[in-house]
Amino acid sequence: MNPKIFAQLKNDPAYSLSASEREAMRNQLRLRMAQTSRQVPHTSSFWFVYLMRPMPLGALALILTVSASSVSLAAGGALPGDMLYAVKTQVNEKVALALATSPEARADVRVRQLEERLVETEVLAARGALPEEVIEQAIEAVHLQVEETLENANDLVLGGDTKAAEYIHARVASTLTTHGELLTAQAQNFTDGSRESLEALSRVAYTSAEQAQAREIVEETPLLSLQAVAETAEMRAKEQMEQLRDLLAKADVPEETMYTLTNELEKLSGELEVAEGYLAQEDFLSAKVAFEEVDRQAYRADTLLQTAKDIARNTDQEVIIVLGAPETAVVASEPVALRAKSAEPEAATAMTMMMDVSTSTLLLDAPEQAEEVYVPGLQFRLRTEGAN
Amino acid sequence: MKEALQEQFLTLHEEYADVVFRMCLSKVSSREEAKDLAQEAFVRVWERLSKGGEDIENMRAFLFTVARNLIKDHYKRKKPVLARDLPEGAMENVPVAATAETSSEVSLALSAIGALPAPYREAVHLHLVEGYGIGEIAEVLKERPNTISVRIKRGLAKVRVTLRTNTP
């Protein structure tokens, strides 16, 4: 008995669904899904607790008409302390994780959920109210999700897909570094215990990013040629650029952010062309490095844009992203000039932050005008329109 | 969110419809019954998801468990004699819905697998037909890898014995 013969059964029409059978099953499933969506939500623990509370008849009727889908949808943007936050973390996120069946998909979901905890913290920090338990929860999430994500990456290594594992490591490191920078910058807005808490979270983010980088897989898969690796990097860089372009097209962002990110896209397009040049010359190693750098930069801009949108949506502040090469951003007069140009008389709380993360030194410039914190390659400015 | 979940779930259906169908087909006699059971498994999983699905940790394992339970219910309703209750060799002539392309060797082997006691049959089927590794099978059947390894080994030994006995 040759066991390999059995594998062929998967292609045997007698042992597989035909295209029409599959289509029929799919349609039937769609129908049943639509029916389920129209049903009144059941009393899950959340609904049960809520419905048990005494309330006016009208309110009860209103709640009963809210479908399960809209509850789930509304919960998507919930923040810690919101009524629907438990639905977001206990239902939506668990379902998303359960639906991801491959190690790669699970890692992807986990990175997004890790990022969600950090963005929630950043939004609350931008609002100025930061309960200690939110920080604790975020620190716990960083530890847990990083561990689990790297475990997923490890599964990929065991399965022989070291490149996919390496990519996951890079994504985790990049996400944590970008948010670590944001949190460090935001900490400067506080003078109380929240400052220490944010700095602590930021340190955890940096340490975990290092942990992800340190675990970078050096083992080279012999079957994967350098050309294939470079081509995968090319595909990822292009997809990431496309995603950033789409996001920017749909986003309602301040003019300065639009200008900055449009320039960034143009710059990255140029770098992409250079990388393609390497590929054409069959210099696969240079091509790989160049594509990965484009991917990293585009992902970082994407992360910043998403976070800026979340903060803007959840606070009364306008968030402006100013990206720049570290050497140009070092010039203190540039952000000051930018601020002077854009600040209206009523925008009295305009603030530009500059900080040297590498030495953790605060470089204060013109402190009588504003607090200046320099972040190499990144300036993140929060401005409250019309405040005081 | 719900729409996105529906799309994700349809992707899951696309990926696992055949696997669940074959899993059912290996345990029921007709293709139509296998299709109905597979379809019902997906519907049940979706219903659970739409009610929150807080208890689902591994979607694939959950899907397979639902399918296995449906098969058990199916047998209870039909009140057939379960394969494991049959005397050794009683299922030698169970018809196997194979096409002309399926070799007679495979047909015989499938009959032999069909005659295995349920725990062996599931492990051997997932291993041989679906190509799952021991770790994956342990995960979906919620058993220890060692247990699965033993079941596959013993199941295959039984299949070999049956084949030797039946091969002219």
XYZ file of C-alpha atoms in Angstrom:
556
model
C 0.000 0.000 0.000
C 1.592 3.227 -1.099
C 0.392 6.029 1.220
C 1.112 8.635 -1.461
C -1.777 7.328 -3.540
C -4.184 8.652 -0.939
C -3.023 12.196 -1.438
C -4.256 11.924 -5.024
C -7.748 11.327 -3.726
C -8.016 15.012 -3.005
C -8.076 15.553 -6.762
C -10.438 12.701 -7.483
C -13.869 14.043 -8.504
C -15.535 11.305 -6.474
C -13.858 12.610 -3.337
C -14.141 16.322 -3.976
C -16.982 18.744 -4.385
C -17.615 19.772 -7.952
C -17.578 23.470 -8.823
C -21.382 23.543 -8.986
C -21.772 21.687 -5.693
C -19.362 24.048 -4.058
C -21.171 27.058 -5.489
C -24.533 25.706 -4.331
C -23.171 25.169 -0.820
C -21.718 28.642 -0.805
C -24.985 30.222 -1.880
C -26.912 28.283 0.706
C -24.433 29.372 3.339
C -24.785 33.007 2.274
C -28.538 32.684 2.607
C -28.279 31.210 6.078
C -25.805 33.924 7.047
C -28.211 36.620 5.918
C -30.991 35.020 7.944
C -28.797 34.867 11.044
C -27.860 38.522 10.662
C -31.502 39.537 10.732
C -32.189 37.687 13.942
C -32.456 39.545 17.228
C -29.195 39.123 19.088
C -29.202 36.463 21.730
C -28.526 37.328 25.341
C -24.824 36.682 25.485
C -23.160 37.547 28.754
C -22.867 41.169 27.694
C -26.450 41.524 26.525
C -27.744 39.565 29.432
C -26.125 41.839 31.982
C -27.272 44.889 30.094
C -30.856 43.769 29.638
C -31.147 42.768 33.265
C -30.750 46.381 34.289
C -34.020 48.218 34.899
C -34.715 50.620 32.053
C -37.589 52.473 30.413
C -39.640 50.417 27.990
C -38.664 52.664 25.084
C -34.986 52.177 25.731
C -35.464 48.437 25.909
C -37.299 48.427 22.584
C -34.570 50.540 21.031
C -31.880 48.173 22.207
C -33.764 45.142 20.989
C -33.937 46.589 17.504
C -30.191 46.986 17.361
C -28.928 44.036 15.425
C -25.977 41.942 16.448
C -24.051 43.225 13.481
C -24.385 46.853 14.389
C -23.357 46.123 17.965
C -20.294 44.389 16.656
C -19.606 47.218 14.231
C -20.092 49.926 16.840
C -17.799 48.057 19.205
C -14.992 48.200 16.632
C -14.066 51.752 17.628
C -14.740 51.354 21.345
C -12.161 52.581 23.838
C -11.377 51.302 27.337
C -14.171 52.460 29.609
C -16.774 52.460 26.811
C -19.783 50.213 27.242
C -18.978 48.242 24.068
C -15.308 47.770 24.831
C -15.899 44.259 26.160
C -17.648 43.337 22.886
C -14.627 44.590 20.969
C -12.030 42.666 22.972
C -14.021 39.622 24.048
C -16.087 39.018 20.910
C -14.781 40.801 17.814
C -11.105 40.200 18.479
C -11.548 36.592 19.574
C -13.627 35.823 16.490
C -11.021 37.461 14.238
C -8.323 35.321 15.836
C -10.393 32.154 15.617
C -11.021 32.755 11.917
C -7.308 33.016 11.207
C -6.198 29.443 10.688
C -2.624 29.671 9.415
C 0.278 30.776 11.647
C 0.843 33.705 9.287
C -2.777 34.875 9.489
C -2.807 34.481 13.267
C 0.376 36.521 13.577
C -1.174 39.201 11.407
C -4.297 39.374 13.574
C -2.189 39.467 16.726
C -0.035 42.336 15.459
C -3.197 44.285 14.651
C -4.638 43.593 18.096
C -1.376 44.570 19.754
C -1.425 47.797 17.786
C -5.048 48.388 18.748
C -4.105 48.394 22.478
C -1.322 50.911 21.803
C -3.547 53.170 19.699
C -6.242 53.105 22.391
C -3.644 54.284 24.895
C -2.459 57.001 22.528
C -6.009 58.222 21.921
C -6.726 58.388 25.654
C -3.388 60.136 26.218
C -4.320 62.686 23.560
C -7.579 63.233 25.392
C -5.584 63.901 28.540
C -7.216 61.198 30.648
C -5.169 58.076 31.097
C -6.319 55.567 33.723
C -3.500 53.473 35.152
C -5.276 50.213 34.273
C -5.231 51.127 30.563
C -1.431 51.338 30.674
C -1.237 48.079 32.598
C -3.503 46.423 30.060
C -1.395 47.738 27.174
C 1.854 46.543 28.782
C 0.306 43.131 29.328
C -0.938 43.058 25.718
C 2.520 43.922 24.376
C 4.116 41.095 26.360
C 1.439 38.553 25.509
C 0.890 39.370 21.834
C 4.601 39.665 21.062
C 5.209 36.295 22.681
C 2.303 34.674 20.818
C 3.177 36.312 17.488
C 6.767 35.168 17.702
C 5.455 31.726 18.577
C 3.460 31.818 15.318
C 6.647 32.852 13.530
C 8.401 29.912 15.155
C 5.725 27.576 13.775
C 6.535 28.935 10.324
C 10.241 28.271 10.855
C 9.431 24.709 11.860
C 7.368 24.417 8.697
C 10.376 25.590 6.692
C 9.051 29.067 5.829
C 11.795 31.118 7.438
C 11.180 34.090 5.158
C 7.580 34.501 6.300
C 8.778 34.196 9.894
C 11.406 36.851 9.347
C 8.785 39.151 7.889
C 6.606 38.738 10.976
C 9.569 39.613 13.200
C 10.213 42.737 11.144
C 6.540 43.759 11.328
C 6.407 43.347 15.103
C 9.617 45.329 15.541
C 8.472 48.095 13.195
C 5.039 48.430 14.829
C 6.494 48.598 18.314
C 9.230 51.068 17.389
C 6.809 53.459 15.688
C 4.408 53.409 18.625
C 7.285 53.574 21.081
C 8.279 56.879 19.462
C 4.726 58.195 19.588
C 4.321 57.242 23.239
C 7.634 58.852 24.173
C 6.564 62.040 22.468
C 3.135 61.961 24.092
C 4.632 61.434 27.550
C 6.097 64.939 27.320
C 2.576 66.372 27.476
C 2.115 65.127 31.014
C 3.692 66.189 34.266
C 1.911 63.752 36.560
C 2.114 59.957 36.950
C 0.782 59.478 33.404
C 4.141 60.651 32.100
C 5.957 57.850 33.891
C 3.314 55.344 32.812
C 3.588 56.331 29.158
C 7.358 56.218 29.328
C 7.155 52.784 30.935
C 4.898 51.544 28.143
C 7.203 53.096 25.588
C 10.184 51.305 27.148
C 8.288 48.011 27.037
C 7.533 48.651 23.351
C 11.202 49.346 22.587
C 12.425 46.345 24.578
C 9.937 44.059 22.866
C 10.917 45.481 19.477
C 14.517 44.606 20.285
C 13.402 41.165 21.392
C 11.679 40.662 18.027
C 14.743 41.898 16.160
C 17.114 39.810 18.257
C 15.117 36.725 17.367
C 15.570 37.494 13.705
C 16.086 34.281 11.834
C 19.482 34.050 10.252
C 19.091 30.586 8.892
C 18.783 30.715 5.128
C 16.382 28.363 3.416
C 18.467 26.665 0.762
C 15.491 26.110 -1.507
C 14.698 29.788 -1.663
C 16.968 31.605 -4.045
C 17.988 35.172 -3.412
C 16.077 36.192 -6.516
C 12.842 34.764 -5.119
C 13.509 36.540 -1.830
C 14.067 39.832 -3.636
C 10.891 39.340 -5.669
C 8.866 38.632 -2.533
C 10.278 41.803 -0.978
C 9.295 43.678 -4.146
C 5.737 42.373 -3.975
C 5.410 43.329 -0.314
C 6.856 46.796 -0.838
C 4.445 47.451 -3.712
C 1.456 46.181 -1.755
C 2.399 48.323 1.216
C 2.766 51.385 -1.016
C -0.606 50.652 -2.578
C -2.197 50.337 0.832
C -0.735 53.649 1.941
C -1.921 55.296 -1.277
C -5.447 53.923 -0.809
C -5.579 54.935 2.817
C -4.421 58.429 2.000
C -6.962 58.754 -0.817
C -9.792 57.859 1.530
C -8.514 59.715 4.577
C -9.779 63.092 5.618
C -6.491 64.474 6.863
C -5.152 67.994 7.424
C -3.579 69.607 4.411
C -0.071 69.409 5.895
C -0.342 65.682 6.482
C -1.632 65.174 2.964
C 1.287 67.176 1.586
C 3.834 65.301 3.709
C 2.552 61.854 2.892
C 2.117 62.616 -0.804
C 5.764 63.674 -0.838
C 6.676 60.541 1.079
C 4.890 58.401 -1.501
C 6.746 60.156 -4.288
C 10.048 59.643 -2.497
C 9.264 55.974 -1.929
C 8.255 55.565 -5.591
C 11.723 56.835 -6.507
C 13.337 54.384 -4.109
C 11.195 51.629 -5.541
C 12.504 52.422 -9.012
C 16.074 52.244 -7.742
C 15.316 48.841 -6.181
C 13.809 47.649 -9.437
C 16.990 48.790 -11.156
C 18.996 46.497 -8.862
C 16.628 43.685 -9.682
C 17.039 44.277 -13.425
C 20.827 44.174 -12.968
C 20.391 40.917 -11.062
C 21.908 42.448 -7.950
C 19.391 40.576 -5.835
C 20.890 41.330 -2.446
C 20.819 45.111 -3.008
C 17.314 44.794 -4.454
C 16.114 42.869 -1.399
C 17.548 45.439 1.017
C 16.121 48.347 -0.985
C 12.636 46.830 -1.312
C 12.568 45.988 2.384
C 13.480 49.562 3.246
C 10.636 50.906 1.055
C 8.275 48.426 2.688
C 9.409 49.472 6.173
C 9.043 53.196 5.440
C 5.622 52.756 3.835
C 4.447 50.590 6.729
C 5.654 53.185 9.196
C 3.823 56.006 7.367
C 0.759 53.773 7.223
C 0.938 53.108 10.976
C 1.291 56.818 11.706
C -1.600 57.716 9.443
C -3.885 55.141 11.019
C -2.944 56.283 14.507
C -3.345 59.950 13.600
C -6.801 59.205 12.215
C -7.789 57.319 15.355
C -6.588 60.079 17.645
C -8.266 62.785 15.541
C -11.532 60.868 15.452
C -11.611 60.318 19.175
C -10.405 63.686 20.418
C -10.981 67.345 19.637
C -7.436 67.617 18.395
C -6.055 67.862 14.941
C -3.149 65.558 14.371
C -0.497 66.491 11.900
C 2.187 64.143 10.768
C 5.472 65.638 9.731
C 7.861 63.078 8.403
C 11.367 63.991 7.539
C 14.852 62.691 7.305
C 16.595 63.037 10.668
C 19.244 65.399 9.344
C 16.702 67.936 8.058
C 14.528 67.639 11.131
C 17.526 68.435 13.338
C 17.271 72.006 12.138
C 15.221 73.417 14.940
C 14.041 76.397 12.976
C 12.169 74.261 10.452
C 9.323 73.024 12.650
C 9.197 76.365 14.432
C 8.856 78.144 11.099
C 6.231 75.660 10.018
C 4.318 76.243 13.179
C 4.597 80.021 12.877
C 3.277 79.842 9.353
C 0.351 77.589 10.138
C -0.597 78.793 13.589
C -3.554 81.094 13.687
C -3.712 83.562 16.584
C -6.354 81.442 18.283
C -4.296 78.247 17.946
C -2.362 79.086 21.037
C -1.512 75.575 22.073
C 0.371 74.585 18.970
C 3.075 72.258 19.994
C 5.954 70.721 18.149
C 7.812 67.950 19.793
C 11.395 67.151 19.136
C 13.297 64.492 20.905
C 16.472 62.579 20.350
C 15.326 59.073 21.055
C 18.714 57.518 20.473
C 20.225 59.347 23.446
C 16.938 59.919 25.250
C 17.919 63.563 25.553
C 15.376 66.285 25.354
C 16.514 69.090 23.123
C 14.456 72.058 24.063
C 14.418 74.865 21.595
C 12.784 78.193 22.305
C 11.025 76.829 25.393
C 9.358 80.158 25.984
C 7.369 79.593 22.786
C 6.693 75.897 22.876
C 8.071 72.646 24.078
C 10.233 71.181 21.346
C 10.943 67.497 21.206
C 12.952 66.016 18.383
C 12.285 62.543 17.073
C 14.665 61.437 14.305
C 12.712 60.767 11.155
C 9.445 61.558 12.800
C 7.758 64.588 14.164
C 4.327 64.162 15.521
C 2.503 67.328 16.301
C -0.716 67.650 18.201
C -2.610 70.877 17.818
C -5.791 71.919 19.509
C -7.742 74.202 17.257
C -9.278 77.167 19.010
C -8.283 76.078 22.486
C -7.688 78.800 25.053
C -17.492 44.117 10.798
C -20.215 41.542 10.227
C -19.741 41.754 6.458
C -16.010 41.329 6.889
C -16.635 38.316 9.108
C -18.994 36.838 6.535
C -16.336 37.211 3.874
C -13.714 35.651 6.148
C -16.058 32.818 6.904
C -16.725 32.208 3.217
C -12.975 32.030 2.712
C -12.858 29.417 5.443
C -15.621 27.552 3.622
C -13.654 27.721 0.395
C -10.614 26.298 2.123
C -12.246 23.542 4.158
C -15.449 22.557 2.308
C -13.711 19.649 0.603
C -11.926 18.486 3.736
C -15.144 18.440 5.783
C -17.022 16.840 2.887
C -14.453 14.031 2.623
C -14.480 13.630 6.368
C -18.249 13.087 6.217
C -18.029 10.944 3.077
C -15.651 8.579 4.839
C -18.349 7.903 7.411
C -21.671 7.981 5.594
C -22.682 5.934 2.628
C -23.968 8.544 0.203
C -22.497 11.613 -1.376
C -25.708 13.584 -0.831
C -25.702 12.834 2.884
C -22.049 13.830 3.121
C -22.780 17.131 1.364
C -25.716 17.877 3.658
C -23.692 17.111 6.758
C -20.761 19.231 5.593
C -23.103 22.106 4.771
C -24.809 21.849 8.147
C -21.426 21.872 9.907
C -20.562 25.236 8.358
C -24.004 26.667 9.161
C -23.725 25.572 12.803
C -20.267 27.112 13.132
C -21.524 30.350 11.643
C -24.477 30.413 14.009
C -22.144 30.009 16.940
C -19.913 32.772 15.624
C -22.789 35.143 15.116
C -23.751 34.616 18.736
C -20.317 35.710 19.870
C -18.231 32.579 19.513
C -16.304 33.465 22.683
C -15.472 29.829 23.325
C -13.942 29.122 19.916
C -10.187 29.065 20.167
C -9.238 27.131 17.075
C -11.654 27.516 14.202
C -10.514 24.472 12.262
C -10.667 22.220 15.331
C -14.092 23.606 16.158
C -15.355 23.030 12.626
C -14.168 19.424 12.658
C -15.682 18.807 16.075
C -19.039 20.136 14.865
C -18.833 17.894 11.780
C -17.977 14.851 13.911
C -20.884 15.549 16.256
C -23.244 15.908 13.301
C -22.087 12.558 11.956
C -22.733 10.975 15.368
C -26.226 12.526 15.448
C -26.811 11.315 11.916
C -26.049 7.753 12.960
C -28.243 8.049 16.028
C -31.159 9.195 13.894
C -30.691 6.452 11.355
C -29.908 3.906 14.054
C -27.437 2.030 11.919
C -24.934 -0.448 13.212
C -21.762 1.496 13.879
C -18.660 0.328 12.098
C -16.847 -0.296 15.369
C -19.669 -2.583 16.507
C -19.363 -4.730 13.435
C -17.371 -7.923 13.524
C -13.952 -7.800 11.947
C -14.163 -7.842 8.162
C -17.873 -7.038 8.024
C -17.303 -3.903 5.984
C -15.047 -5.421 3.391
C -17.572 -4.881 0.678
C -18.693 -1.376 1.608
C -19.010 0.376 -1.748
C -16.485 3.103 -2.265
C -17.592 5.941 -4.477
C -14.495 5.917 -6.571
C -14.144 6.906 -10.174
C -12.417 4.876 -12.798
C -9.256 6.857 -12.055
C -9.191 5.632 -8.494
C -7.105 2.522 -8.479
C -8.539 -0.660 -7.141
C -5.745 -0.694 -4.589
C -6.968 2.627 -3.192
C -10.589 1.457 -3.285
C -9.679 -1.564 -1.224
C -7.611 0.516 1.164
C -10.457 2.997 1.579
C -12.831 0.184 2.399
C -10.359 -1.051 4.965
C -10.035 2.442 6.456
C -13.825 2.724 6.537
C -13.955 -0.471 8.568
C -11.574 0.845 11.230
C -12.924 1.832 14.632
C -13.865 5.540 14.624
C -10.825 6.972 16.483
C -8.384 5.139 14.195
C -10.406 5.967 11.103
C -10.403 9.715 11.736
C -6.682 9.873 12.419
C -5.759 7.665 9.450
C -8.108 9.558 7.111
C -6.740 12.982 8.085
C -3.199 11.694 7.794
C -3.408 9.765 4.551
C -6.045 11.598 2.562
C -5.773 15.162 3.830
C -2.051 14.951 4.413
C -2.210 16.465 7.909
C 0.768 16.075 10.198
C 0.493 14.431 13.587
C 0.599 17.775 15.387
C -2.228 19.165 13.269
C -4.403 16.102 13.787
C -3.762 16.237 17.522
C -4.859 19.852 17.461
C -8.103 19.290 15.580
C -9.056 16.097 17.389
C -7.989 17.533 20.744
C -5.760 14.615 21.568
C -2.105 14.336 22.504
C 0.283 13.883 19.540
C 1.452 10.582 21.029
C -2.097 9.254 21.046
C -2.555 10.255 17.407
C 0.754 8.726 16.445
C -0.276 5.434 18.049
C -3.717 5.528 16.388
C -2.220 6.085 12.955
C 0.332 3.324 13.458
C -2.225 0.806 14.729
C -4.834 1.893 12.179
C -2.421 1.406 9.307
C -1.379 -1.972 10.673
C -5.022 -3.043 10.740
C -5.533 -1.750 7.197
C -2.514 -3.744 6.008
C -3.814 -6.884 7.655
C -7.240 -6.390 6.021
C -5.638 -5.774 2.631
C -3.431 -8.837 2.880
C -6.435 -10.944 3.808
C -8.562 -9.580 0.971
C -6.037 -9.309 -1.805
C -6.472 -12.244 -4.150
